[in-house]
Amino acid sequence: MNKLKQVTALAVIGLLTLTTQAQDNTFGVKGGVNFSNFYTENVDDENVKTGLNFGVYSRSALIPELLYLQAELGYSGKGAKIEGSLGEAELGLAYLELPVMASIGLADFIYLEGGAYASYLLDANVSGETSGGNSFSDDISTDNFKDFDYGLAVGASTHLAPLVIGVRYYYGLQNIVDNDFADFTGIEARNSNFQVYVAFEF
């Protein structure tokens, strides 16, 4: 818990620093849906898990009407579906996420963006149904996974002030599985997440 507090404090300080050093700031709140999966040796694009994303952000004009810097802080629910002879399960991973994106404005309402993200694992759980039709749900120790994840992000958005509609793809660079996790020994898995969101700016 102390580590989480430190990470949250550092993320908030970083977000505030970015927004106070630049002029022409726009603040917003956002929320939407994640479609996530893992990149593994045998990735299956059909095993997509849906989750939620929400947070706050600040967008600053580096070159007015052309180049912007956007820093965010929020929650992102990721994971994957796992199917086997014994049934189906969804592995859910909840992250505190800090994306930093640079965006280029086109025609004053369309923006193309790219950047990077860092995130801290908050919670892990599994739920599903056995082949016999029995449902189950349980928490998993976060010790089975790496505390931190990081990667690249690209996206696009349409600005219809004060509303923003956007899509974004997050490509994880970190192997999120702890090698001591018996069920995943020797397996590398990285987060892959497609995000759709709506934001309100003020």
Coordinates of N, CA and C in Angstrom, one line a residue:
M1 N 0.8 -1.2 0.0 CA 0.0 0.0 0.0 C 0.9 1.3 0.0
N2 N 2.0 1.2 0.7 CA 2.9 2.4 0.8 C 3.5 2.6 -0.6
K3 N 3.8 1.5 -1.3 CA 4.4 1.7 -2.7 C 3.3 2.3 -3.6
L4 N 2.1 1.9 -3.5 CA 1.0 2.5 -4.3 C 0.8 4.0 -4.0
K5 N 0.9 4.4 -2.8 CA 0.8 5.8 -2.4 C 1.9 6.6 -3.0
Q6 N 3.1 6.0 -3.0 CA 4.3 6.7 -3.6 C 4.1 6.8 -5.1
V7 N 3.7 5.8 -5.7 CA 3.5 5.8 -7.2 C 2.5 6.8 -7.6
T8 N 1.3 6.8 -6.8 CA 0.3 7.7 -7.1 C 0.7 9.2 -6.9
A9 N 1.5 9.4 -5.9 CA 2.0 10.8 -5.6 C 2.9 11.2 -6.7
L10 N 3.8 10.4 -7.1 CA 4.7 10.7 -8.2 C 4.0 11.0 -9.5
A11 N 3.0 10.2 -9.8 CA 2.2 10.4 -11.0 C 1.5 11.7 -11.0
V12 N 0.9 12.0 -9.9 CA 0.1 13.3 -9.8 C 1.1 14.5 -9.9
I13 N 2.3 14.4 -9.2 CA 3.2 15.5 -9.3 C 3.7 15.7 -10.7
G14 N 4.0 14.5 -11.4 CA 4.4 14.6 -12.8 C 3.4 15.2 -13.7
L15 N 2.1 14.8 -13.5 CA 1.0 15.4 -14.3 C 0.9 16.9 -14.0
L16 N 1.0 17.3 -12.8 CA 0.9 18.7 -12.5 C 2.0 19.5 -13.0
T17 N 3.2 18.9 -13.0 CA 4.4 19.6 -13.5 C 4.3 19.9 -15.0
L18 N 3.8 18.8 -15.7 CA 3.7 19.0 -17.2 C 2.6 20.1 -17.5
T19 N 1.6 20.1 -16.8 CA 0.5 21.1 -17.1 C 0.8 22.5 -16.7
T20 N 1.6 22.7 -15.6 CA 1.8 24.0 -15.1 C 3.0 24.7 -15.9
Q21 N 3.8 23.9 -16.6 CA 4.9 24.5 -17.3 C 4.6 25.0 -18.7
A22 N 3.4 24.5 -19.2 CA 3.0 24.9 -20.5 C 1.8 25.8 -20.4
Q23 N 1.6 26.6 -21.5 CA 0.5 27.5 -21.6 C -0.6 26.9 -22.4
D24 N -1.8 27.6 -22.3 CA -3.0 27.2 -23.1 C -3.3 25.7 -22.7
N25 N -3.6 25.5 -21.4 CA -3.9 24.1 -21.0 C -5.4 23.9 -21.1
T26 N -5.8 22.7 -21.5 CA -7.2 22.2 -21.5 C -7.2 21.0 -20.6
F27 N -8.2 20.9 -19.7 CA -8.4 19.8 -18.8 C -9.6 19.0 -19.2
G28 N -9.6 17.7 -18.9 CA -10.7 16.9 -19.3 C -10.8 15.7 -18.4
V29 N -12.0 15.0 -18.5 CA -12.3 13.7 -17.9 C -12.7 12.8 -19.0
K30 N -12.3 11.5 -18.9 CA -12.5 10.6 -20.0 C -12.9 9.2 -19.4
G31 N -13.6 8.5 -20.3 CA -14.0 7.1 -19.9 C -14.4 6.3 -21.1
G32 N -14.3 5.0 -21.0 CA -14.6 4.2 -22.2 C -14.4 2.7 -21.9
V33 N -14.2 2.0 -23.0 CA -14.1 0.5 -23.0 C -12.8 0.0 -23.5
N34 N -12.2 -1.0 -22.8 CA -11.0 -1.6 -23.3 C -11.3 -3.0 -23.9
F35 N -10.6 -3.3 -24.9 CA -10.6 -4.6 -25.5 C -9.2 -5.2 -25.5
S36 N -8.9 -6.0 -24.5 CA -7.5 -6.4 -24.2 C -7.2 -7.9 -24.4
N37 N -6.0 -8.2 -24.5 CA -5.5 -9.5 -24.8 C -4.0 -9.6 -24.3
F38 N -3.4 -10.7 -24.4 CA -2.0 -10.9 -24.1 C -1.3 -11.3 -25.4
Y39 N -0.1 -10.7 -25.5 CA 0.8 -11.3 -26.6 C 1.6 -12.4 -25.9
T40 N 1.5 -13.6 -26.4 CA 2.2 -14.7 -25.9 C 2.7 -15.5 -27.2
E41 N 3.4 -16.6 -26.9 CA 3.9 -17.4 -28.0 C 2.7 -17.9 -28.9
N42 N 1.5 -18.2 -28.3 CA 0.4 -18.7 -29.0 C -0.8 -17.7 -28.9
V43 N -0.6 -16.5 -29.3 CA -1.7 -15.5 -29.1 C -2.9 -15.8 -30.0
D44 N -4.1 -15.6 -29.4 CA -5.3 -15.9 -30.1 C -6.1 -14.6 -30.0
D45 N -6.3 -14.0 -31.2 CA -7.0 -12.7 -31.2 C -8.5 -12.8 -30.8
E46 N -9.0 -14.0 -30.7 CA -10.4 -14.2 -30.3 C -10.6 -14.1 -28.8
N47 N -9.5 -14.3 -28.1 CA -9.6 -14.3 -26.6 C -9.5 -12.9 -26.1
V48 N -10.4 -12.0 -26.4 CA -10.4 -10.6 -26.0 C -11.3 -10.4 -24.8
K49 N -10.7 -9.7 -23.8 CA -11.5 -9.4 -22.6 C -11.9 -7.9 -22.6
T50 N -13.1 -7.6 -22.3 CA -13.6 -6.2 -22.2 C -13.4 -5.7 -20.8
G51 N -13.1 -4.4 -20.7 CA -12.9 -3.8 -19.4 C -13.2 -2.3 -19.5
L52 N -13.0 -1.6 -18.4 CA -13.3 -0.2 -18.4 C -12.0 0.6 -18.3
N53 N -12.1 1.9 -18.8 CA -11.0 2.8 -18.6 C -11.7 4.2 -18.2
F54 N -11.0 4.9 -17.3 CA -11.5 6.3 -17.0 C -10.4 7.0 -16.3
G55 N -10.4 8.3 -16.4 CA -9.3 9.1 -15.8 C -9.5 10.6 -16.1
V56 N -8.4 11.3 -15.8 CA -8.4 12.8 -16.0 C -7.1 13.1 -16.9
Y57 N -7.1 14.2 -17.5 CA -6.0 14.6 -18.4 C -5.8 16.1 -18.5
S58 N -4.7 16.5 -19.0 CA -4.4 17.9 -19.3 C -3.7 17.9 -20.7
R59 N -4.2 18.8 -21.6 CA -3.6 18.9 -22.9 C -3.0 20.3 -23.0
S60 N -1.8 20.4 -23.4 CA -1.1 21.7 -23.5 C -0.6 22.0 -24.9
A61 N -0.8 23.2 -25.4 CA -0.3 23.5 -26.8 C 1.2 23.9 -26.7
L62 N 2.0 23.0 -27.4 CA 3.4 23.3 -27.6 C 3.6 24.3 -28.8
I63 N 2.8 24.0 -29.9 CA 2.7 24.9 -31.0 C 1.2 25.1 -31.3
P64 N 0.7 26.3 -30.9 CA -0.8 26.5 -31.0 C -1.3 26.0 -32.4
E65 N -2.5 25.3 -32.3 CA -3.2 24.8 -33.4 C -2.4 23.7 -34.2
L66 N -1.3 23.2 -33.7 CA -0.6 22.2 -34.4 C -0.1 21.0 -33.6
L67 N 0.7 21.3 -32.6 CA 1.4 20.3 -31.8 C 1.0 20.4 -30.3
Y68 N 0.5 19.3 -29.7 CA 0.1 19.3 -28.3 C 0.7 18.2 -27.5
L69 N 0.8 18.4 -26.2 CA 1.3 17.4 -25.3 C 0.1 17.1 -24.3
Q70 N -0.2 15.8 -24.2 CA -1.3 15.4 -23.3 C -0.8 14.4 -22.3
A71 N -1.0 14.7 -21.0 CA -0.7 13.8 -19.9 C -1.9 13.3 -19.2
E72 N -2.0 12.0 -18.9 CA -3.2 11.5 -18.3 C -2.9 10.7 -17.0
L73 N -3.9 10.5 -16.2 CA -3.8 9.6 -15.1 C -5.2 9.0 -14.9
G74 N -5.2 7.6 -14.8 CA -6.5 7.0 -14.7 C -6.4 5.5 -14.5
Y75 N -7.5 4.9 -14.5 CA -7.7 3.4 -14.3 C -7.9 2.7 -15.6
S76 N -7.3 1.5 -15.8 CA -7.4 0.8 -17.0 C -7.5 -0.7 -16.7
G77 N -8.6 -1.3 -17.0 CA -8.9 -2.7 -16.8 C -8.5 -3.6 -18.0
K78 N -7.5 -4.4 -17.8 CA -6.9 -5.2 -18.9 C -7.0 -6.7 -18.6
G79 N -6.4 -7.6 -19.4 CA -6.5 -9.0 -19.2 C -6.7 -9.8 -20.4
A80 N -7.2 -11.0 -20.3 CA -7.5 -11.8 -21.5 C -8.5 -12.9 -21.1
K81 N -9.1 -13.5 -22.1 CA -9.9 -14.7 -21.9 C -9.0 -15.9 -22.1
I82 N -9.2 -17.0 -21.3 CA -8.5 -18.2 -21.4 C -9.4 -19.4 -21.6
E83 N -9.3 -20.1 -22.7 CA -10.2 -21.2 -23.0 C -9.4 -22.5 -23.0
G84 N -10.0 -23.6 -22.4 CA -9.4 -24.9 -22.4 C -10.5 -26.0 -22.2
S85 N -10.0 -27.2 -22.1 CA -10.9 -28.3 -22.0 C -11.7 -28.3 -20.7
L86 N -11.2 -27.6 -19.7 CA -11.9 -27.6 -18.4 C -12.9 -26.4 -18.3
G87 N -12.9 -25.6 -19.3 CA -13.8 -24.5 -19.3 C -13.2 -23.2 -19.8
E88 N -13.9 -22.1 -19.4 CA -13.4 -20.7 -19.9 C -13.2 -19.9 -18.7
A89 N -12.2 -19.0 -18.8 CA -11.9 -18.1 -17.7 C -11.5 -16.7 -18.2
E90 N -11.7 -15.7 -17.4 CA -11.2 -14.3 -17.8 C -10.3 -13.9 -16.7
L91 N -9.1 -13.6 -17.1 CA -8.1 -13.1 -16.2 C -8.1 -11.6 -16.3
G92 N -8.4 -10.9 -15.1 CA -8.5 -9.4 -15.1 C -7.4 -8.8 -14.4
L93 N -6.8 -7.8 -15.0 CA -5.7 -7.0 -14.3 C -6.1 -5.5 -14.3
A94 N -6.0 -4.9 -13.2 CA -6.4 -3.5 -13.0 C -5.2 -2.7 -12.8
Y95 N -5.0 -1.6 -13.6 CA -3.8 -0.8 -13.5 C -4.1 0.7 -13.2
L96 N -3.3 1.3 -12.5 CA -3.2 2.8 -12.5 C -2.2 3.2 -13.6
E97 N -2.7 4.0 -14.5 CA -2.0 4.2 -15.8 C -1.7 5.6 -16.0
L98 N -0.5 5.9 -16.5 CA 0.0 7.3 -16.8 C 0.5 7.3 -18.3
P99 N -0.4 7.6 -19.2 CA 0.1 7.8 -20.6 C 0.5 9.3 -20.8
V100 N 1.5 9.5 -21.6 CA 2.0 10.8 -22.1 C 2.0 10.8 -23.6
M101 N 1.2 11.6 -24.2 CA 1.0 11.6 -25.6 C 1.3 12.9 -26.3
A102 N 1.9 12.9 -27.5 CA 2.1 14.0 -28.3 C 1.1 13.9 -29.4
S103 N 0.4 15.0 -29.8 CA -0.6 14.9 -30.8 C -0.4 16.0 -31.8
I104 N -0.8 15.7 -33.1 CA -0.8 16.7 -34.1 C -2.2 17.0 -34.6
G105 N -2.6 18.3 -34.6 CA -3.9 18.7 -35.0 C -4.1 18.8 -36.5
L106 N -5.1 18.2 -37.0 CA -5.4 18.3 -38.5 C -6.8 18.9 -38.6
A107 N -6.9 20.0 -39.4 CA -8.2 20.7 -39.6 C -8.9 21.1 -38.3
D108 N -8.1 21.3 -37.3 CA -8.6 21.9 -36.0 C -9.6 21.0 -35.3
F109 N -9.8 19.8 -35.7 CA -10.7 18.9 -34.9 C -10.4 17.5 -35.0
I110 N -9.4 17.1 -35.8 CA -8.9 15.7 -35.8 C -7.5 15.7 -35.3
Y111 N -7.1 14.8 -34.4 CA -5.8 14.7 -33.9 C -5.2 13.3 -34.0
L112 N -4.0 13.2 -34.5 CA -3.3 12.0 -34.5 C -2.2 12.0 -33.4
E113 N -2.1 10.9 -32.6 CA -1.3 11.0 -31.4 C -0.4 9.7 -31.3
G114 N 0.7 9.9 -30.6 CA 1.6 8.8 -30.3 C 2.4 9.2 -29.0
G115 N 2.8 8.1 -28.3 CA 3.5 8.3 -27.1 C 3.8 7.1 -26.3
A116 N 3.9 7.2 -25.0 CA 4.2 6.0 -24.2 C 3.4 6.0 -22.9
Y117 N 3.4 4.9 -22.3 CA 2.7 4.8 -21.0 C 3.4 4.0 -20.0
A118 N 3.2 4.3 -18.7 CA 3.7 3.5 -17.6 C 2.5 3.2 -16.7
S119 N 2.4 2.0 -16.1 CA 1.3 1.7 -15.3 C 1.7 0.8 -14.1
Y120 N 0.9 0.9 -13.0 CA 1.2 0.1 -11.8 C 0.0 -0.8 -11.5
L121 N 0.3 -2.1 -11.3 CA -0.8 -3.1 -11.1 C -1.4 -2.9 -9.7
L122 N -2.8 -2.8 -9.8 CA -3.5 -2.6 -8.5 C -4.2 -3.9 -8.0
D123 N -4.7 -4.7 -9.0 CA -5.5 -5.9 -8.6 C -5.4 -6.9 -9.7
A124 N -5.6 -8.2 -9.3 CA -5.7 -9.2 -10.3 C -6.8 -10.2 -9.8
N125 N -7.6 -10.7 -10.8 CA -8.7 -11.6 -10.4 C -9.0 -12.6 -11.6
V126 N -9.7 -13.6 -11.3 CA -10.0 -14.6 -12.4 C -11.5 -15.0 -12.1
S127 N -12.3 -15.1 -13.2 CA -13.6 -15.6 -13.2 C -14.0 -16.3 -14.4
G128 N -15.0 -17.2 -14.3 CA -15.4 -17.9 -15.5 C -16.4 -19.0 -15.2
E129 N -16.3 -20.0 -16.1 CA -17.3 -21.1 -16.0 C -16.6 -22.4 -16.4
T130 N -16.8 -23.5 -15.6 CA -16.2 -24.8 -15.9 C -17.0 -25.5 -17.0
S131 N -16.4 -26.5 -17.5 CA -17.1 -27.3 -18.6 C -18.4 -27.9 -18.1
G132 N -18.4 -28.1 -16.7 CA -19.6 -28.6 -16.1 C -20.7 -27.6 -15.9
G133 N -20.5 -26.3 -16.2 CA -21.5 -25.3 -16.0 C -21.4 -24.5 -14.7
N134 N -20.4 -24.8 -13.9 CA -20.2 -24.1 -12.6 C -19.4 -22.8 -12.7
S135 N -20.0 -21.8 -12.2 CA -19.3 -20.5 -12.2 C -18.4 -20.3 -11.1
F136 N -17.3 -19.5 -11.3 CA -16.4 -19.2 -10.2 C -15.8 -17.8 -10.4
S137 N -15.3 -17.3 -9.3 CA -14.7 -16.0 -9.3 C -13.8 -15.9 -8.1
D138 N -12.6 -15.4 -8.3 CA -11.6 -15.3 -7.2 C -10.5 -14.3 -7.4
D139 N -10.0 -13.7 -6.4 CA -8.9 -12.8 -6.5 C -7.6 -13.6 -6.6
I140 N -6.6 -13.0 -7.3 CA -5.3 -13.6 -7.5 C -4.3 -12.7 -6.8
S141 N -3.3 -13.2 -6.2 CA -2.2 -12.4 -5.6 C -1.5 -11.6 -6.7
T142 N -1.3 -10.3 -6.6 CA -0.6 -9.5 -7.6 C 0.9 -9.9 -7.6
D143 N 1.3 -10.7 -6.6 CA 2.7 -11.1 -6.6 C 3.0 -12.0 -7.8
N144 N 2.0 -12.6 -8.4 CA 2.2 -13.5 -9.6 C 2.6 -12.7 -10.8
F145 N 2.5 -11.3 -10.8 CA 2.7 -10.5 -11.9 C 3.7 -9.4 -11.6
K146 N 4.3 -8.8 -12.6 CA 5.2 -7.6 -12.4 C 4.3 -6.4 -11.9
D147 N 4.9 -5.7 -11.0 CA 4.2 -4.5 -10.5 C 4.0 -3.4 -11.5
F148 N 5.0 -3.3 -12.4 CA 5.0 -2.2 -13.3 C 4.9 -2.7 -14.8
D149 N 4.2 -2.0 -15.6 CA 4.1 -2.3 -17.0 C 4.4 -1.0 -17.8
Y150 N 4.9 -1.1 -19.0 CA 5.2 0.1 -19.8 C 5.1 -0.3 -21.2
G151 N 4.9 0.7 -22.1 CA 4.9 0.4 -23.5 C 4.6 1.6 -24.4
L152 N 4.2 1.4 -25.6 CA 3.9 2.5 -26.6 C 2.4 2.6 -26.8
A153 N 2.0 3.7 -27.3 CA 0.6 4.0 -27.6 C 0.5 4.9 -28.8
V154 N -0.5 4.6 -29.6 CA -0.9 5.4 -30.8 C -2.4 5.5 -30.8
G155 N -2.9 6.6 -31.4 CA -4.3 6.8 -31.4 C -4.8 8.0 -32.3
A156 N -6.0 8.2 -32.3 CA -6.6 9.3 -33.0 C -7.9 9.8 -32.3
S157 N -8.2 11.0 -32.4 CA -9.4 11.5 -31.7 C -10.1 12.6 -32.6
T158 N -11.4 12.8 -32.4 CA -12.1 13.9 -33.0 C -12.6 14.8 -31.9
H159 N -12.4 16.1 -32.0 CA -12.8 17.1 -31.0 C -14.0 17.9 -31.5
L160 N -15.1 17.7 -30.8 CA -16.3 18.4 -31.1 C -16.7 19.1 -29.8
A161 N -15.9 20.2 -29.5 CA -15.9 20.8 -28.2 C -17.3 21.0 -27.7
P162 N -17.6 20.6 -26.4 CA -16.5 20.2 -25.4 C -16.3 18.7 -25.4
L163 N -16.9 17.9 -26.4 CA -16.8 16.5 -26.4 C -15.6 16.0 -27.2
V164 N -15.0 14.9 -26.8 CA -13.9 14.3 -27.6 C -14.2 12.8 -27.7
I165 N -14.1 12.3 -28.9 CA -14.3 10.9 -29.2 C -13.0 10.3 -29.7
G166 N -12.5 9.3 -29.1 CA -11.2 8.8 -29.5 C -11.0 7.3 -29.4
V167 N -9.9 6.8 -30.1 CA -9.5 5.4 -30.1 C -8.0 5.4 -29.9
R168 N -7.5 4.4 -29.2 CA -6.1 4.3 -28.9 C -5.7 2.8 -28.8
Y169 N -4.5 2.5 -29.2 CA -3.9 1.2 -29.0 C -2.7 1.2 -28.2
Y170 N -2.6 0.4 -27.1 CA -1.5 0.3 -26.2 C -0.7 -1.1 -26.5
Y171 N 0.6 -1.0 -26.7 CA 1.4 -2.1 -27.0 C 2.4 -2.3 -25.9
G172 N 2.2 -3.3 -25.0 CA 3.1 -3.5 -23.9 C 4.5 -4.0 -24.3
L173 N 5.5 -3.5 -23.6 CA 6.9 -3.9 -23.9 C 7.4 -4.8 -22.7
Q174 N 6.7 -4.8 -21.6 CA 7.1 -5.5 -20.4 C 6.5 -6.9 -20.4
N175 N 7.3 -7.9 -20.1 CA 6.8 -9.2 -19.7 C 6.1 -9.1 -18.3
I176 N 4.8 -9.2 -18.3 CA 4.1 -8.9 -17.0 C 4.0 -10.1 -16.1
V177 N 4.4 -11.3 -16.5 CA 4.3 -12.5 -15.7 C 5.5 -12.7 -14.9
D178 N 5.4 -12.9 -13.6 CA 6.5 -13.2 -12.7 C 6.8 -14.7 -12.9
N179 N 8.1 -15.0 -13.1 CA 8.5 -16.3 -13.5 C 8.3 -17.3 -12.3
D180 N 8.0 -16.8 -11.1 CA 7.7 -17.7 -10.0 C 6.3 -18.2 -10.0
F181 N 5.4 -17.6 -10.9 CA 4.0 -18.0 -11.0 C 4.0 -19.4 -11.7
A182 N 3.6 -20.4 -10.9 CA 3.7 -21.8 -11.4 C 2.9 -22.0 -12.7
D183 N 1.7 -21.4 -12.8 CA 0.9 -21.7 -13.9 C 1.4 -21.1 -15.2
F184 N 2.4 -20.1 -15.1 CA 3.0 -19.5 -16.3 C 4.5 -19.6 -16.4
T185 N 5.0 -20.6 -15.7 CA 6.5 -20.8 -15.7 C 7.0 -20.9 -17.2
G186 N 8.0 -20.1 -17.4 CA 8.6 -20.1 -18.8 C 7.8 -19.4 -19.8
I187 N 6.7 -18.8 -19.5 CA 5.9 -18.1 -20.5 C 6.0 -16.6 -20.4
E188 N 6.2 -15.9 -21.5 CA 6.2 -14.5 -21.5 C 4.9 -13.9 -22.0
A189 N 4.3 -12.9 -21.4 CA 3.0 -12.4 -21.8 C 3.1 -10.8 -21.7
R190 N 2.7 -10.1 -22.7 CA 2.7 -8.7 -22.7 C 1.3 -8.2 -23.0
N191 N 0.9 -7.1 -22.4 CA -0.4 -6.5 -22.5 C -0.6 -5.9 -23.9
S192 N -1.8 -6.2 -24.5 CA -2.2 -5.6 -25.8 C -3.6 -5.1 -25.5
N193 N -3.8 -3.8 -25.8 CA -5.1 -3.2 -25.4 C -5.6 -2.1 -26.5
F194 N -6.8 -2.3 -27.0 CA -7.4 -1.4 -27.8 C -8.5 -0.6 -27.0
Q195 N -8.5 0.7 -27.1 CA -9.3 1.5 -26.2 C -10.2 2.4 -27.0
V196 N -11.5 2.5 -26.7 CA -12.4 3.5 -27.2 C -12.9 4.3 -26.1
Y197 N -12.9 5.6 -26.2 CA -13.3 6.5 -25.1 C -14.0 7.7 -25.6
V198 N -14.7 8.3 -24.6 CA -15.4 9.6 -24.8 C -14.9 10.5 -23.7
A199 N -14.6 11.8 -24.0 CA -14.1 12.7 -23.0 C -14.9 14.0 -23.0
F200 N -14.8 14.7 -21.9 CA -15.5 16.0 -21.8 C -14.4 17.0 -21.3
E201 N -14.2 18.1 -22.1 CA -13.2 19.1 -21.8 C -13.8 20.3 -21.2
F202 N -13.0 21.0 -20.3 CA -13.4 22.2 -19.7 C -12.3 23.1 -19.4

